[in-house]
Amino acid sequence: MAPDDTSALDERYGRQLRAIREERGVTQAELVAQMQERGIRYMNTSTLSRIEAGTRPVRLTEAQVIGRIFQVSVDSMTSDFEEIALYESRARSARLRYMTFRDSVVMVTRSQLALEEYLPRLHEIRDSGIDKSLRDAVEHTIRNIEGYLQIDVAEEAAALRDETRAEEKPADTPAGRFLKARRRRAVYSPGSPFIFNMREDADDGEPEATP
């Protein structure tokens, strides 16, 4: 094989690796950790970045470990057809996620409008002389609703977008905490080793009143 062909394969493998890694929601640091656990102890993010850029050829043992992690064959990582199919799949997934996002905005807005209508009745019940335990429950519900109504969908979406672009080290903001919690509970694909435990009470950045 000519040197130019080798270089082209290295670049193709790197593009495929980065595309699959990002599609699964895996950071470079997380992939490096998985590779180290599987015996590639010298791997680091700098080397992985060079592999993805095609400037450092991937070794066979590295490619085999990466293949097991992502459940893909080594051959598929250098195939033109597989590369095009992957990009097409990512484009379809992105479109579906966009449609889901639009539906979610509509549903959140409708929920806010409906909950806003409930508040006067809840205030009426709270002030009607009910016993303390029921009053505390009503107060808790009112605080939760008021917290939910404070959510600005446009502002939240912009914050999540900005934090996602800097997701390697999310900031200590509601959006950043949501991304950290999402990463901890993420299951990137069926059978993938990238499964993280998360406490059920982990802070996901959403407003929640305490009783």
PDB file of C-alpha atoms in Angstrom:
ATOM      1  CA  MET A   1       0.000   0.000   0.000  1.00  0.00           C
ATOM      2  CA  ALA A   2       1.355   3.429  -0.931  1.00  0.00           C
ATOM      3  CA  PRO A   3       2.120   5.971   1.832  1.00  0.00           C
ATOM      4  CA  ASP A   4      -0.653   8.238   0.575  1.00  0.00           C
ATOM      5  CA  ASP A   5      -3.169   5.390   0.865  1.00  0.00           C
ATOM      6  CA  THR A   6      -2.027   4.692   4.424  1.00  0.00           C
ATOM      7  CA  SER A   7      -2.452   8.361   5.328  1.00  0.00           C
ATOM      8  CA  ALA A   8      -5.940   8.404   3.816  1.00  0.00           C
ATOM      9  CA  LEU A   9      -6.942   5.341   5.842  1.00  0.00           C
ATOM     10  CA  ASP A  10      -5.599   6.926   9.028  1.00  0.00           C
ATOM     11  CA  GLU A  11      -7.627  10.067   8.369  1.00  0.00           C
ATOM     12  CA  ARG A  12     -10.752   8.055   7.548  1.00  0.00           C
ATOM     13  CA  TYR A  13     -10.380   5.984  10.705  1.00  0.00           C
ATOM     14  CA  GLY A  14      -9.913   9.148  12.770  1.00  0.00           C
ATOM     15  CA  ARG A  15     -13.024  10.781  11.279  1.00  0.00           C
ATOM     16  CA  GLN A  16     -15.055   7.625  11.902  1.00  0.00           C
ATOM     17  CA  LEU A  17     -13.823   7.349  15.458  1.00  0.00           C
ATOM     18  CA  ARG A  18     -14.665  10.933  16.289  1.00  0.00           C
ATOM     19  CA  ALA A  19     -18.084  10.657  14.627  1.00  0.00           C
ATOM     20  CA  ILE A  20     -19.000   7.484  16.522  1.00  0.00           C
ATOM     21  CA  ARG A  21     -17.637   8.812  19.801  1.00  0.00           C
ATOM     22  CA  GLU A  22     -19.634  12.020  19.537  1.00  0.00           C
ATOM     23  CA  GLU A  23     -22.757  10.196  18.356  1.00  0.00           C
ATOM     24  CA  ARG A  24     -22.609   8.019  21.491  1.00  0.00           C
ATOM     25  CA  GLY A  25     -22.065  11.078  23.683  1.00  0.00           C
ATOM     26  CA  VAL A  26     -18.626   9.904  24.846  1.00  0.00           C
ATOM     27  CA  THR A  27     -15.905  12.424  25.689  1.00  0.00           C
ATOM     28  CA  GLN A  28     -12.283  11.827  24.811  1.00  0.00           C
ATOM     29  CA  ALA A  29     -11.437  11.507  28.513  1.00  0.00           C
ATOM     30  CA  GLU A  30     -14.113   8.824  28.970  1.00  0.00           C
ATOM     31  CA  LEU A  31     -12.889   6.844  25.973  1.00  0.00           C
ATOM     32  CA  VAL A  32      -9.299   7.073  27.194  1.00  0.00           C
ATOM     33  CA  ALA A  33     -10.387   5.756  30.617  1.00  0.00           C
ATOM     34  CA  GLN A  34     -12.159   2.791  29.000  1.00  0.00           C
ATOM     35  CA  MET A  35      -9.114   2.013  26.840  1.00  0.00           C
ATOM     36  CA  GLN A  36      -6.814   2.167  29.858  1.00  0.00           C
ATOM     37  CA  GLU A  37      -9.091  -0.221  31.762  1.00  0.00           C
ATOM     38  CA  ARG A  38      -8.839  -2.632  28.819  1.00  0.00           C
ATOM     39  CA  GLY A  39      -5.055  -2.657  28.798  1.00  0.00           C
ATOM     40  CA  ILE A  40      -4.068   0.361  26.652  1.00  0.00           C
ATOM     41  CA  ARG A  41      -2.606   2.065  29.717  1.00  0.00           C
ATOM     42  CA  TYR A  42      -0.414   4.507  27.806  1.00  0.00           C
ATOM     43  CA  MET A  43      -3.374   6.110  26.023  1.00  0.00           C
ATOM     44  CA  ASN A  44      -4.126   9.751  26.825  1.00  0.00           C
ATOM     45  CA  THR A  45      -6.348  12.488  25.381  1.00  0.00           C
ATOM     46  CA  SER A  46      -3.464  14.048  23.443  1.00  0.00           C
ATOM     47  CA  THR A  47      -2.745  10.789  21.615  1.00  0.00           C
ATOM     48  CA  LEU A  48      -6.443  10.156  21.051  1.00  0.00           C
ATOM     49  CA  SER A  49      -6.826  13.647  19.565  1.00  0.00           C
ATOM     50  CA  ARG A  50      -4.007  12.905  17.122  1.00  0.00           C
ATOM     51  CA  ILE A  51      -5.599   9.589  16.143  1.00  0.00           C
ATOM     52  CA  GLU A  52      -8.904  11.340  15.481  1.00  0.00           C
ATOM     53  CA  ALA A  53      -7.100  13.997  13.444  1.00  0.00           C
ATOM     54  CA  GLY A  54      -5.383  11.280  11.385  1.00  0.00           C
ATOM     55  CA  THR A  55      -1.909  12.518  12.304  1.00  0.00           C
ATOM     56  CA  ARG A  56      -1.071   9.483  14.444  1.00  0.00           C
ATOM     57  CA  PRO A  57      -1.821   6.020  12.995  1.00  0.00           C
ATOM     58  CA  VAL A  58      -3.960   3.830  15.215  1.00  0.00           C
ATOM     59  CA  ARG A  59      -2.291   0.576  16.269  1.00  0.00           C
ATOM     60  CA  LEU A  60      -4.054  -2.730  15.699  1.00  0.00           C
ATOM     61  CA  THR A  61      -4.435  -3.439  19.423  1.00  0.00           C
ATOM     62  CA  GLU A  62      -5.889   0.048  19.925  1.00  0.00           C
ATOM     63  CA  ALA A  63      -8.315  -0.393  17.026  1.00  0.00           C
ATOM     64  CA  GLN A  64      -9.443  -3.761  18.414  1.00  0.00           C
ATOM     65  CA  VAL A  65     -10.100  -2.306  21.867  1.00  0.00           C
ATOM     66  CA  ILE A  66     -11.967   0.655  20.390  1.00  0.00           C
ATOM     67  CA  GLY A  67     -13.995  -1.774  18.279  1.00  0.00           C
ATOM     68  CA  ARG A  68     -15.010  -3.741  21.377  1.00  0.00           C
ATOM     69  CA  ILE A  69     -15.918  -0.573  23.244  1.00  0.00           C
ATOM     70  CA  PHE A  70     -18.168   0.750  20.472  1.00  0.00           C
ATOM     71  CA  GLN A  71     -19.135  -2.686  19.106  1.00  0.00           C
ATOM     72  CA  VAL A  72     -17.900  -1.946  15.583  1.00  0.00           C
ATOM     73  CA  SER A  73     -15.481  -3.853  13.360  1.00  0.00           C
ATOM     74  CA  VAL A  74     -12.057  -2.516  12.439  1.00  0.00           C
ATOM     75  CA  ASP A  75     -12.937  -2.822   8.732  1.00  0.00           C
ATOM     76  CA  SER A  76     -16.080  -0.722   9.136  1.00  0.00           C
ATOM     77  CA  MET A  77     -13.985   2.104  10.580  1.00  0.00           C
ATOM     78  CA  THR A  78     -12.103   2.527   7.284  1.00  0.00           C
ATOM     79  CA  SER A  79     -14.926   1.865   4.819  1.00  0.00           C
ATOM     80  CA  ASP A  80     -16.176   4.694   2.603  1.00  0.00           C
ATOM     81  CA  PHE A  81     -19.664   3.187   2.609  1.00  0.00           C
ATOM     82  CA  GLU A  82     -19.749   2.874   6.395  1.00  0.00           C
ATOM     83  CA  GLU A  83     -18.550   6.450   6.802  1.00  0.00           C
ATOM     84  CA  ILE A  84     -21.258   7.839   4.519  1.00  0.00           C
ATOM     85  CA  ALA A  85     -23.900   5.652   6.195  1.00  0.00           C
ATOM     86  CA  LEU A  86     -22.814   6.931   9.600  1.00  0.00           C
ATOM     87  CA  TYR A  87     -23.103  10.564   8.566  1.00  0.00           C
ATOM     88  CA  GLU A  88     -26.510   9.920   7.014  1.00  0.00           C
ATOM     89  CA  SER A  89     -27.635   8.243  10.235  1.00  0.00           C
ATOM     90  CA  ARG A  90     -26.382  11.175  12.292  1.00  0.00           C
ATOM     91  CA  ALA A  91     -28.246  13.609  10.057  1.00  0.00           C
ATOM     92  CA  ARG A  92     -31.492  11.650  10.526  1.00  0.00           C
ATOM     93  CA  SER A  93     -30.941  11.486  14.279  1.00  0.00           C
ATOM     94  CA  ALA A  94     -30.277  15.217  14.440  1.00  0.00           C
ATOM     95  CA  ARG A  95     -33.494  15.937  12.566  1.00  0.00           C
ATOM     96  CA  LEU A  96     -35.500  13.699  14.893  1.00  0.00           C
ATOM     97  CA  ARG A  97     -33.954  15.348  17.936  1.00  0.00           C
ATOM     98  CA  TYR A  98     -34.834  18.768  16.535  1.00  0.00           C
ATOM     99  CA  MET A  99     -38.449  17.713  16.055  1.00  0.00           C
ATOM    100  CA  THR A 100     -38.508  16.309  19.592  1.00  0.00           C
ATOM    101  CA  PHE A 101     -37.068  19.582  20.887  1.00  0.00           C
ATOM    102  CA  ARG A 102     -39.822  21.584  19.181  1.00  0.00           C
ATOM    103  CA  ASP A 103     -42.494  19.288  20.601  1.00  0.00           C
ATOM    104  CA  SER A 104     -40.933  19.607  24.060  1.00  0.00           C
ATOM    105  CA  VAL A 105     -41.006  23.413  23.893  1.00  0.00           C
ATOM    106  CA  VAL A 106     -44.697  23.313  23.033  1.00  0.00           C
ATOM    107  CA  MET A 107     -45.497  20.831  25.818  1.00  0.00           C
ATOM    108  CA  VAL A 108     -43.506  22.757  28.456  1.00  0.00           C
ATOM    109  CA  THR A 109     -45.220  26.015  27.480  1.00  0.00           C
ATOM    110  CA  ARG A 110     -48.661  24.405  27.618  1.00  0.00           C
ATOM    111  CA  SER A 111     -47.842  22.915  31.016  1.00  0.00           C
ATOM    112  CA  GLN A 112     -46.793  26.314  32.337  1.00  0.00           C
ATOM    113  CA  LEU A 113     -50.012  27.899  31.096  1.00  0.00           C
ATOM    114  CA  ALA A 114     -52.118  25.169  32.708  1.00  0.00           C
ATOM    115  CA  LEU A 115     -50.239  25.283  36.028  1.00  0.00           C
ATOM    116  CA  GLU A 116     -50.543  29.050  36.141  1.00  0.00           C
ATOM    117  CA  GLU A 117     -54.320  28.642  36.127  1.00  0.00           C
ATOM    118  CA  TYR A 118     -54.156  26.263  39.112  1.00  0.00           C
ATOM    119  CA  LEU A 119     -52.387  28.695  41.432  1.00  0.00           C
ATOM    120  CA  PRO A 120     -55.411  30.847  42.428  1.00  0.00           C
ATOM    121  CA  ARG A 121     -57.356  27.734  43.479  1.00  0.00           C
ATOM    122  CA  LEU A 122     -54.372  26.374  45.423  1.00  0.00           C
ATOM    123  CA  HIS A 123     -53.988  29.696  47.238  1.00  0.00           C
ATOM    124  CA  GLU A 124     -57.691  29.587  48.044  1.00  0.00           C
ATOM    125  CA  ILE A 125     -57.373  26.078  49.485  1.00  0.00           C
ATOM    126  CA  ARG A 126     -54.294  27.048  51.508  1.00  0.00           C
ATOM    127  CA  ASP A 127     -56.071  30.031  53.053  1.00  0.00           C
ATOM    128  CA  SER A 128     -59.323  28.177  53.804  1.00  0.00           C
ATOM    129  CA  GLY A 129     -58.411  27.083  57.335  1.00  0.00           C
ATOM    130  CA  ILE A 130     -57.321  23.535  56.526  1.00  0.00           C
ATOM    131  CA  ASP A 131     -55.236  21.544  59.025  1.00  0.00           C
ATOM    132  CA  LYS A 132     -51.471  22.073  59.136  1.00  0.00           C
ATOM    133  CA  SER A 133     -50.397  18.835  57.425  1.00  0.00           C
ATOM    134  CA  LEU A 134     -52.619  19.495  54.413  1.00  0.00           C
ATOM    135  CA  ARG A 135     -51.611  23.167  54.370  1.00  0.00           C
ATOM    136  CA  ASP A 136     -47.925  22.144  54.267  1.00  0.00           C
ATOM    137  CA  ALA A 137     -48.640  19.817  51.328  1.00  0.00           C
ATOM    138  CA  VAL A 138     -50.452  22.613  49.464  1.00  0.00           C
ATOM    139  CA  GLU A 139     -47.596  25.034  50.187  1.00  0.00           C
ATOM    140  CA  HIS A 140     -45.113  22.498  48.805  1.00  0.00           C
ATOM    141  CA  THR A 141     -47.170  22.132  45.619  1.00  0.00           C
ATOM    142  CA  ILE A 142     -47.454  25.904  45.220  1.00  0.00           C
ATOM    143  CA  ARG A 143     -43.681  26.355  45.569  1.00  0.00           C
ATOM    144  CA  ASN A 144     -43.031  23.629  43.000  1.00  0.00           C
ATOM    145  CA  ILE A 145     -45.435  25.201  40.528  1.00  0.00           C
ATOM    146  CA  GLU A 146     -44.001  28.682  41.084  1.00  0.00           C
ATOM    147  CA  GLY A 147     -40.496  27.299  40.516  1.00  0.00           C
ATOM    148  CA  TYR A 148     -41.616  25.600  37.300  1.00  0.00           C
ATOM    149  CA  LEU A 149     -43.246  28.802  36.072  1.00  0.00           C
ATOM    150  CA  GLN A 150     -39.940  30.634  36.483  1.00  0.00           C
ATOM    151  CA  ILE A 151     -38.356  28.485  33.790  1.00  0.00           C
ATOM    152  CA  ASP A 152     -37.609  30.555  30.699  1.00  0.00           C
ATOM    153  CA  VAL A 153     -37.537  27.997  27.886  1.00  0.00           C
ATOM    154  CA  ALA A 154     -35.547  30.194  25.508  1.00  0.00           C
ATOM    155  CA  GLU A 155     -33.015  31.137  28.186  1.00  0.00           C
ATOM    156  CA  GLU A 156     -32.687  27.510  29.327  1.00  0.00           C
ATOM    157  CA  ALA A 157     -32.148  26.305  25.757  1.00  0.00           C
ATOM    158  CA  ALA A 158     -29.449  28.929  25.176  1.00  0.00           C
ATOM    159  CA  ALA A 159     -27.702  28.029  28.447  1.00  0.00           C
ATOM    160  CA  LEU A 160     -27.760  24.311  27.618  1.00  0.00           C
ATOM    161  CA  ARG A 161     -26.387  25.037  24.145  1.00  0.00           C
ATOM    162  CA  ASP A 162     -23.507  27.077  25.570  1.00  0.00           C
ATOM    163  CA  GLU A 163     -22.703  24.548  28.305  1.00  0.00           C
ATOM    164  CA  THR A 164     -22.853  21.649  25.831  1.00  0.00           C
ATOM    165  CA  ARG A 165     -20.234  23.351  23.665  1.00  0.00           C
ATOM    166  CA  ALA A 166     -17.981  23.439  26.735  1.00  0.00           C
ATOM    167  CA  GLU A 167     -19.132  20.069  28.075  1.00  0.00           C
ATOM    168  CA  GLU A 168     -15.650  18.819  28.976  1.00  0.00           C
ATOM    169  CA  LYS A 169     -15.928  20.901  32.167  1.00  0.00           C
ATOM    170  CA  PRO A 170     -19.544  22.036  32.651  1.00  0.00           C
ATOM    171  CA  ALA A 171     -19.913  25.129  34.810  1.00  0.00           C
ATOM    172  CA  ASP A 172     -21.659  25.134  38.184  1.00  0.00           C
ATOM    173  CA  THR A 173     -24.904  26.464  36.722  1.00  0.00           C
ATOM    174  CA  PRO A 174     -28.339  24.841  36.370  1.00  0.00           C
ATOM    175  CA  ALA A 175     -27.480  23.926  32.782  1.00  0.00           C
ATOM    176  CA  GLY A 176     -24.024  22.664  33.757  1.00  0.00           C
ATOM    177  CA  ARG A 177     -25.398  20.562  36.617  1.00  0.00           C
ATOM    178  CA  PHE A 178     -28.025  19.105  34.290  1.00  0.00           C
ATOM    179  CA  LEU A 179     -25.322  18.047  31.830  1.00  0.00           C
ATOM    180  CA  LYS A 180     -23.214  16.509  34.598  1.00  0.00           C
ATOM    181  CA  ALA A 181     -26.207  14.515  35.856  1.00  0.00           C
ATOM    182  CA  ARG A 182     -27.126  13.514  32.309  1.00  0.00           C
ATOM    183  CA  ARG A 183     -23.604  12.223  31.711  1.00  0.00           C
ATOM    184  CA  ARG A 184     -23.658  10.197  34.924  1.00  0.00           C
ATOM    185  CA  ARG A 185     -26.931   8.485  34.077  1.00  0.00           C
ATOM    186  CA  ALA A 186     -26.257   8.114  30.354  1.00  0.00           C
ATOM    187  CA  VAL A 187     -26.355   4.773  28.597  1.00  0.00           C
ATOM    188  CA  TYR A 188     -24.720   5.517  25.280  1.00  0.00           C
ATOM    189  CA  SER A 189     -25.826   2.430  23.389  1.00  0.00           C
ATOM    190  CA  PRO A 190     -27.163  -1.073  24.030  1.00  0.00           C
ATOM    191  CA  GLY A 191     -24.319  -3.205  25.328  1.00  0.00           C
ATOM    192  CA  SER A 192     -21.975  -0.252  25.641  1.00  0.00           C
ATOM    193  CA  PRO A 193     -19.634  -0.207  28.652  1.00  0.00           C
ATOM    194  CA  PHE A 194     -20.288   3.505  29.051  1.00  0.00           C
ATOM    195  CA  ILE A 195     -22.866   3.134  31.808  1.00  0.00           C
ATOM    196  CA  PHE A 196     -22.604   5.314  34.862  1.00  0.00           C
ATOM    197  CA  ASN A 197     -24.458   5.155  38.161  1.00  0.00           C
ATOM    198  CA  MET A 198     -26.278   8.192  39.439  1.00  0.00           C
ATOM    199  CA  ARG A 199     -28.027   8.837  42.721  1.00  0.00           C
ATOM    200  CA  GLU A 200     -31.757   9.164  42.293  1.00  0.00           C
ATOM    201  CA  ASP A 201     -31.609  12.497  44.133  1.00  0.00           C
ATOM    202  CA  ALA A 202     -28.799  13.970  42.007  1.00  0.00           C
ATOM    203  CA  ASP A 203     -29.313  17.633  41.199  1.00  0.00           C
ATOM    204  CA  ASP A 204     -30.260  17.964  37.549  1.00  0.00           C
ATOM    205  CA  GLY A 205     -30.462  21.736  37.610  1.00  0.00           C
ATOM    206  CA  GLU A 206     -34.263  21.905  37.619  1.00  0.00           C
ATOM    207  CA  PRO A 207     -36.029  23.964  40.298  1.00  0.00           C
ATOM    208  CA  GLU A 208     -37.416  21.831  43.079  1.00  0.00           C
ATOM    209  CA  ALA A 209     -38.918  23.093  46.306  1.00  0.00           C
ATOM    210  CA  THR A 210     -38.275  21.355  49.587  1.00  0.00           C
ATOM    211  CA  PRO A 211     -41.154  20.718  51.978  1.00  0.00           C
TER     212      PRO A 211
END
